[in-house]
Tab-separated table of C-alpha atoms in Angstrom:
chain	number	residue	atom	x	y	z
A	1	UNK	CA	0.000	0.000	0.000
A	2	UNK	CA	0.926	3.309	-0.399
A	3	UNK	CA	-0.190	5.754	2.758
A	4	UNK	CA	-0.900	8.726	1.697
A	5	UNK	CA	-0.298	11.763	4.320
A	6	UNK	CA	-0.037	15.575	4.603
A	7	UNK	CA	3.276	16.518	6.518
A	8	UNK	CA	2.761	13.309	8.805
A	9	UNK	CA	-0.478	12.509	8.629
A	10	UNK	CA	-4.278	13.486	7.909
A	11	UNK	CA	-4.959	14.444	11.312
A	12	UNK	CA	-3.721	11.268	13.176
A	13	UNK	CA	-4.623	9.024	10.683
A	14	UNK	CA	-3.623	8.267	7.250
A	15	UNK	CA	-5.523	7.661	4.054
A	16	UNK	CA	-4.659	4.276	2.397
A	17	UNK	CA	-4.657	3.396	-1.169
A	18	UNK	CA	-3.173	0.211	-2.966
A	19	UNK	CA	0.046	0.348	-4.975
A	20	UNK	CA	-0.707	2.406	-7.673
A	21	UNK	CA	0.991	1.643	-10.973
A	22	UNK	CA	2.611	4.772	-12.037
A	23	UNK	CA	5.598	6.655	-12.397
A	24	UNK	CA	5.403	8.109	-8.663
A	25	UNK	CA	8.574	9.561	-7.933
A	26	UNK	CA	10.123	9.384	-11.427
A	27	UNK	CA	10.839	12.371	-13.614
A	28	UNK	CA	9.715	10.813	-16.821
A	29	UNK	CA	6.472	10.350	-19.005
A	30	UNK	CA	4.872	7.392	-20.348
A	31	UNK	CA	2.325	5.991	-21.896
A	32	UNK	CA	0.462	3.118	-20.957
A	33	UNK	CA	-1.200	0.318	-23.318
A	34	UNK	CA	-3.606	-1.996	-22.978
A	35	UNK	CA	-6.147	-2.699	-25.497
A	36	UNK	CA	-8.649	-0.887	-25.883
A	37	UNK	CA	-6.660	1.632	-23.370
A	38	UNK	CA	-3.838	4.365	-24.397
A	39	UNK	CA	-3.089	6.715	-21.049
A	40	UNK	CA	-1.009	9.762	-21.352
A	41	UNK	CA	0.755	10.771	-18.447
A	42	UNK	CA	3.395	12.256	-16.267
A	43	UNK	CA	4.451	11.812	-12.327
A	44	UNK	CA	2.082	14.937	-10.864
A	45	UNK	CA	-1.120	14.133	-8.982
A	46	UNK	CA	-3.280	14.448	-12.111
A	47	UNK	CA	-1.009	12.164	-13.911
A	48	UNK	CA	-1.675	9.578	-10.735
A	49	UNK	CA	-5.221	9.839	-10.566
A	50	UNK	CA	-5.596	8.323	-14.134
A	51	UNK	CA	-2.417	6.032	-14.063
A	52	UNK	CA	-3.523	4.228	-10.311
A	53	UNK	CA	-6.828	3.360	-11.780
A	54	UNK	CA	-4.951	0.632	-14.246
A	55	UNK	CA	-2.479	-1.578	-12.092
A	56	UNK	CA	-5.813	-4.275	-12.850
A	57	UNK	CA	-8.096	-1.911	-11.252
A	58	UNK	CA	-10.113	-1.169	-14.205
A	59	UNK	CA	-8.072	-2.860	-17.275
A	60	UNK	CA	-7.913	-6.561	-17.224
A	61	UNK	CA	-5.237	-6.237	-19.695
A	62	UNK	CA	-1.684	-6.673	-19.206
A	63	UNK	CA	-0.337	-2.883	-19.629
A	64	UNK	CA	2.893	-2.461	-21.981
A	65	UNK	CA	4.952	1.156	-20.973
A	66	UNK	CA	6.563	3.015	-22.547
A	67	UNK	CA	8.950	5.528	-20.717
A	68	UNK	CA	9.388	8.918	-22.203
A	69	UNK	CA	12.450	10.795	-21.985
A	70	UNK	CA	11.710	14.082	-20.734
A	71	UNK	CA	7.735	15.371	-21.112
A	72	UNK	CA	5.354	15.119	-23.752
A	73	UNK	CA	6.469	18.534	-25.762
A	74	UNK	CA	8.099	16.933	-28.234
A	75	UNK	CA	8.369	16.920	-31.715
A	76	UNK	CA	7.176	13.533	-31.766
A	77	UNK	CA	4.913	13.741	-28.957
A	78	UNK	CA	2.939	16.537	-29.109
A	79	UNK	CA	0.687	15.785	-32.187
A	80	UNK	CA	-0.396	12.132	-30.834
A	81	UNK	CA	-1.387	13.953	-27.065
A	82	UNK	CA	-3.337	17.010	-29.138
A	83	UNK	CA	-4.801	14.393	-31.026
A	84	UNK	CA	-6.804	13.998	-27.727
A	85	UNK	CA	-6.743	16.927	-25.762
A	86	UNK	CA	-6.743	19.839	-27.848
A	87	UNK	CA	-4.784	21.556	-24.992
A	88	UNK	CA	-2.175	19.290	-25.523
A	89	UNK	CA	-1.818	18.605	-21.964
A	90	UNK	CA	-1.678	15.259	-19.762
A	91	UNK	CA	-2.967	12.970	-18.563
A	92	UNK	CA	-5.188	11.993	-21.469
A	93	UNK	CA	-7.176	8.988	-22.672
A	94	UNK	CA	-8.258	6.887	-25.772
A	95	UNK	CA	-10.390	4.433	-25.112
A	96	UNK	CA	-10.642	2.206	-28.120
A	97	UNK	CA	-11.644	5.668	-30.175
A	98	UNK	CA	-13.292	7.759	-27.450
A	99	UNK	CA	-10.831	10.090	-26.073
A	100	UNK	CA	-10.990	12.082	-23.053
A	101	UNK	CA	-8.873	14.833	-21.233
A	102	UNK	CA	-9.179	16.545	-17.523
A	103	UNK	CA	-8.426	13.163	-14.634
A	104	UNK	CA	-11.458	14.452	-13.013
A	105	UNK	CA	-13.546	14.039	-16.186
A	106	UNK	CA	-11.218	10.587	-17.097
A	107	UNK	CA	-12.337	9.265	-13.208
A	108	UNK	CA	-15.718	10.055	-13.536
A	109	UNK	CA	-16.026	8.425	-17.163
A	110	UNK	CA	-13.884	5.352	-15.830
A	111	UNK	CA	-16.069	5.259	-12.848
A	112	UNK	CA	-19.370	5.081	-14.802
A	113	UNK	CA	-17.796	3.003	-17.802
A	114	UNK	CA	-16.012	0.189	-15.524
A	115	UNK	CA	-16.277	0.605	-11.948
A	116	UNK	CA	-19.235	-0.667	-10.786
A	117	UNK	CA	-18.790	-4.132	-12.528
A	118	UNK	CA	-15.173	-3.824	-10.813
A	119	UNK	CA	-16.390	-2.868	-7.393
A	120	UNK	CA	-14.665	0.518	-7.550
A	121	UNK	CA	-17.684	2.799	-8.097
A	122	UNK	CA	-21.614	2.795	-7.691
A	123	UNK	CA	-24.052	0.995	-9.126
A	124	UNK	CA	-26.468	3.354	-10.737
A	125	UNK	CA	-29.189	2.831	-8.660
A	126	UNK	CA	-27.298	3.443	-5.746
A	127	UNK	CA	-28.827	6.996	-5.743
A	128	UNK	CA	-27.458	8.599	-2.993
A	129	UNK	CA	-24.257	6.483	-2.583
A	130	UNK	CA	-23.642	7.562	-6.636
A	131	UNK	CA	-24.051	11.215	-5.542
A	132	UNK	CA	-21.536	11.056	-2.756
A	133	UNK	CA	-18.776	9.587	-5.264
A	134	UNK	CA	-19.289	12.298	-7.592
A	135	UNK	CA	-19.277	15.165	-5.350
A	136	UNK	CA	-16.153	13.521	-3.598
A	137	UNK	CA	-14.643	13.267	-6.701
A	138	UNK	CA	-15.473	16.966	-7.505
A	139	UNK	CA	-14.296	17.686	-4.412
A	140	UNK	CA	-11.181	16.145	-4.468
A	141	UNK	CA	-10.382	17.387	-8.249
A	142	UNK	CA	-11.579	21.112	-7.443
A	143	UNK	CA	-10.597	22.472	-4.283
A	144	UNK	CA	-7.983	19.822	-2.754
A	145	UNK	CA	-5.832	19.885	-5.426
A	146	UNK	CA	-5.954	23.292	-5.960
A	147	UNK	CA	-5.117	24.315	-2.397
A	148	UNK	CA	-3.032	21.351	-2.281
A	149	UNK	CA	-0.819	22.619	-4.978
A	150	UNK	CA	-0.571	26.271	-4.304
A	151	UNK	CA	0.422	25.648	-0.639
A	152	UNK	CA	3.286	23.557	-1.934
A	153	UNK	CA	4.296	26.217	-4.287
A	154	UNK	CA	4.318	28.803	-2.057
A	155	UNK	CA	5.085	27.364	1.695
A	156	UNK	CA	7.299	24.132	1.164
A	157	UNK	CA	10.568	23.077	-0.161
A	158	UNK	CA	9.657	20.772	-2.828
A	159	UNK	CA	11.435	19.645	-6.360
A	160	UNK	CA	7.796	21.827	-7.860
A	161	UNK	CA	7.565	24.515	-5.156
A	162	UNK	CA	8.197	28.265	-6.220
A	163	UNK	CA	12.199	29.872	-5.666
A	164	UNK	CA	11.931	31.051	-1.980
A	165	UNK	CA	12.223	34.696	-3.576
A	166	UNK	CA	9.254	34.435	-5.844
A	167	UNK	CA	6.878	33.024	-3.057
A	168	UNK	CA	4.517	34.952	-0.835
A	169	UNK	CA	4.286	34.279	2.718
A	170	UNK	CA	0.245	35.329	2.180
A	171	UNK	CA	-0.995	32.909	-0.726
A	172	UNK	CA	0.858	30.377	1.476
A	173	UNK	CA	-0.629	31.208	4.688
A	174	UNK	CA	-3.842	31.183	2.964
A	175	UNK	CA	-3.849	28.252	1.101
A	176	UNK	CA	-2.431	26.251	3.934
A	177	UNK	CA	-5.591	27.324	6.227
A	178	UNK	CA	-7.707	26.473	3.449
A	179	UNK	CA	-5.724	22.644	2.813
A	180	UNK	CA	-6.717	22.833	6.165
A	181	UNK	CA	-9.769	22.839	6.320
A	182	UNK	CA	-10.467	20.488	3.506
A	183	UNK	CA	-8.513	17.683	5.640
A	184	UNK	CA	-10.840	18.263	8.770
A	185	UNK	CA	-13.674	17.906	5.896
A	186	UNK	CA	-11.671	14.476	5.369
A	187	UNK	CA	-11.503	13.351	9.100
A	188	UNK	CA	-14.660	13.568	9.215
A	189	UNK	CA	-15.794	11.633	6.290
A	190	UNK	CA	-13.561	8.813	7.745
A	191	UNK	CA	-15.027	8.588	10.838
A	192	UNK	CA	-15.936	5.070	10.830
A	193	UNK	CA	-14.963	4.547	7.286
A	194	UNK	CA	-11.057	2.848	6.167
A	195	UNK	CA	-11.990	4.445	2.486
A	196	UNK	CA	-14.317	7.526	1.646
A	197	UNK	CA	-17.029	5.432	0.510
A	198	UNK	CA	-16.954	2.956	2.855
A	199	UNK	CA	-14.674	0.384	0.460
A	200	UNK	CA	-11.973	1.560	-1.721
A	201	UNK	CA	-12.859	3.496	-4.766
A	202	UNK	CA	-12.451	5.620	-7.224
A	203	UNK	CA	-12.908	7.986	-4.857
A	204	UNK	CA	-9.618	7.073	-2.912
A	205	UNK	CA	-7.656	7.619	-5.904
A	206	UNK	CA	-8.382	10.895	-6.624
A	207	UNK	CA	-8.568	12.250	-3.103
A	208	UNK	CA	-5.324	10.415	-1.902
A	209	UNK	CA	-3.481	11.262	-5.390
A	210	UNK	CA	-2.865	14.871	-4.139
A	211	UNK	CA	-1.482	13.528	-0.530
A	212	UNK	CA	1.260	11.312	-2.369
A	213	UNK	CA	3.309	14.159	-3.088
């Protein structure tokens, strides 16, 4: 497993996830295969979200890599990744023809497409439990990464974080009171939970993504 914590730990306890296949901690780019599946993506959070959903989570194919030497900028790159995100960013997926972009928009797709024959996400007449996983989801996309990353810009030493002269003491301040917040949001939702929704989801990997830095 990997334990995923904010300096520590999520107030006294920490948010578990299993080993994510990915390239967590390396400074390359890959792509992953595995028919009808093609997943562009780097080592950030967003690349991590889309990347931990396929070590046999969702694909029950065997996944081929292939390691990228440097980003996905390149001359040789960058047409196949606009190809299916016209922003030419990562991660992005094709799968078998339908091609997405945005890991909160990939999750929820995934989610709907795949998880609930895997286990990993709602059945649809789960009404209520379905909302929950999509405003979690939401959640996790829009506001914990976002404080998430501009507290680690701004108020840590990190191999992403801003040059200690180009970072302000107030947007860290701010965003670290914010980041917060959100994690008291997340204590509470685990109170007498071991995963957000009761059993490990979807939902883990996008919240716990973020924490893994």
């Amino acid at each position: 497993e990997h334990v995923a914590r904010s300096e520590g730990e999520i107030r006294g306890r920490a948010l578990r996830v299993p080993v994510m296949v990915g390239f967590h901690g390396d400074q390359g780019a890959g792509v992953y295969r595995g028919a009808p599946f093609e997943v562009y993506a780097t080592p950030i959070p967003a690349g991590l979200h889309v990347t931990g959903i396929f070590g046999g989570a969702i694909s029950d194919y065997e996944l081929s890599t292939e390691r990228i030497n440097g980003r996905f900028e390149t001359e040789r790159w960058r047409p196949v990744v606009l190809a299916v995100n016209p922003h030419g960013k990562v991660p992005s997926l094709d799968d078998g023809g339908l091609k997405l972009f945005e890991s909160g928009a990939i999750l929820l797709y995934l989610g709907n497409r795949y998880g609930a024959a895997k286990g990993l996400w709602p059945e649809p007449k789960e009404s209520q439990a379905l909302a929950d996983a999509v405003c979690w989801t939401v959640w996790a996309m829009a506001e914990m990464g976002s404080y998430m990353m501009q507290y680690l810009y701004h108020g840590l030493d990190s191999p992403v974080s801003y040059k200690p002269e180009d970072r302000s003491k107030a947007a860290a301040d701010y965003n670290r009171a914010q980041f917060d917040r959100l994690l008291d949001a997340l204590e509470t939702r685990l109170e007498g939970r071991d995963y957000l929704m009761g059993d490990f989801s979807l939902v883990d990997v996008a919240t716990a993504s973020w924490l893994l830095l």
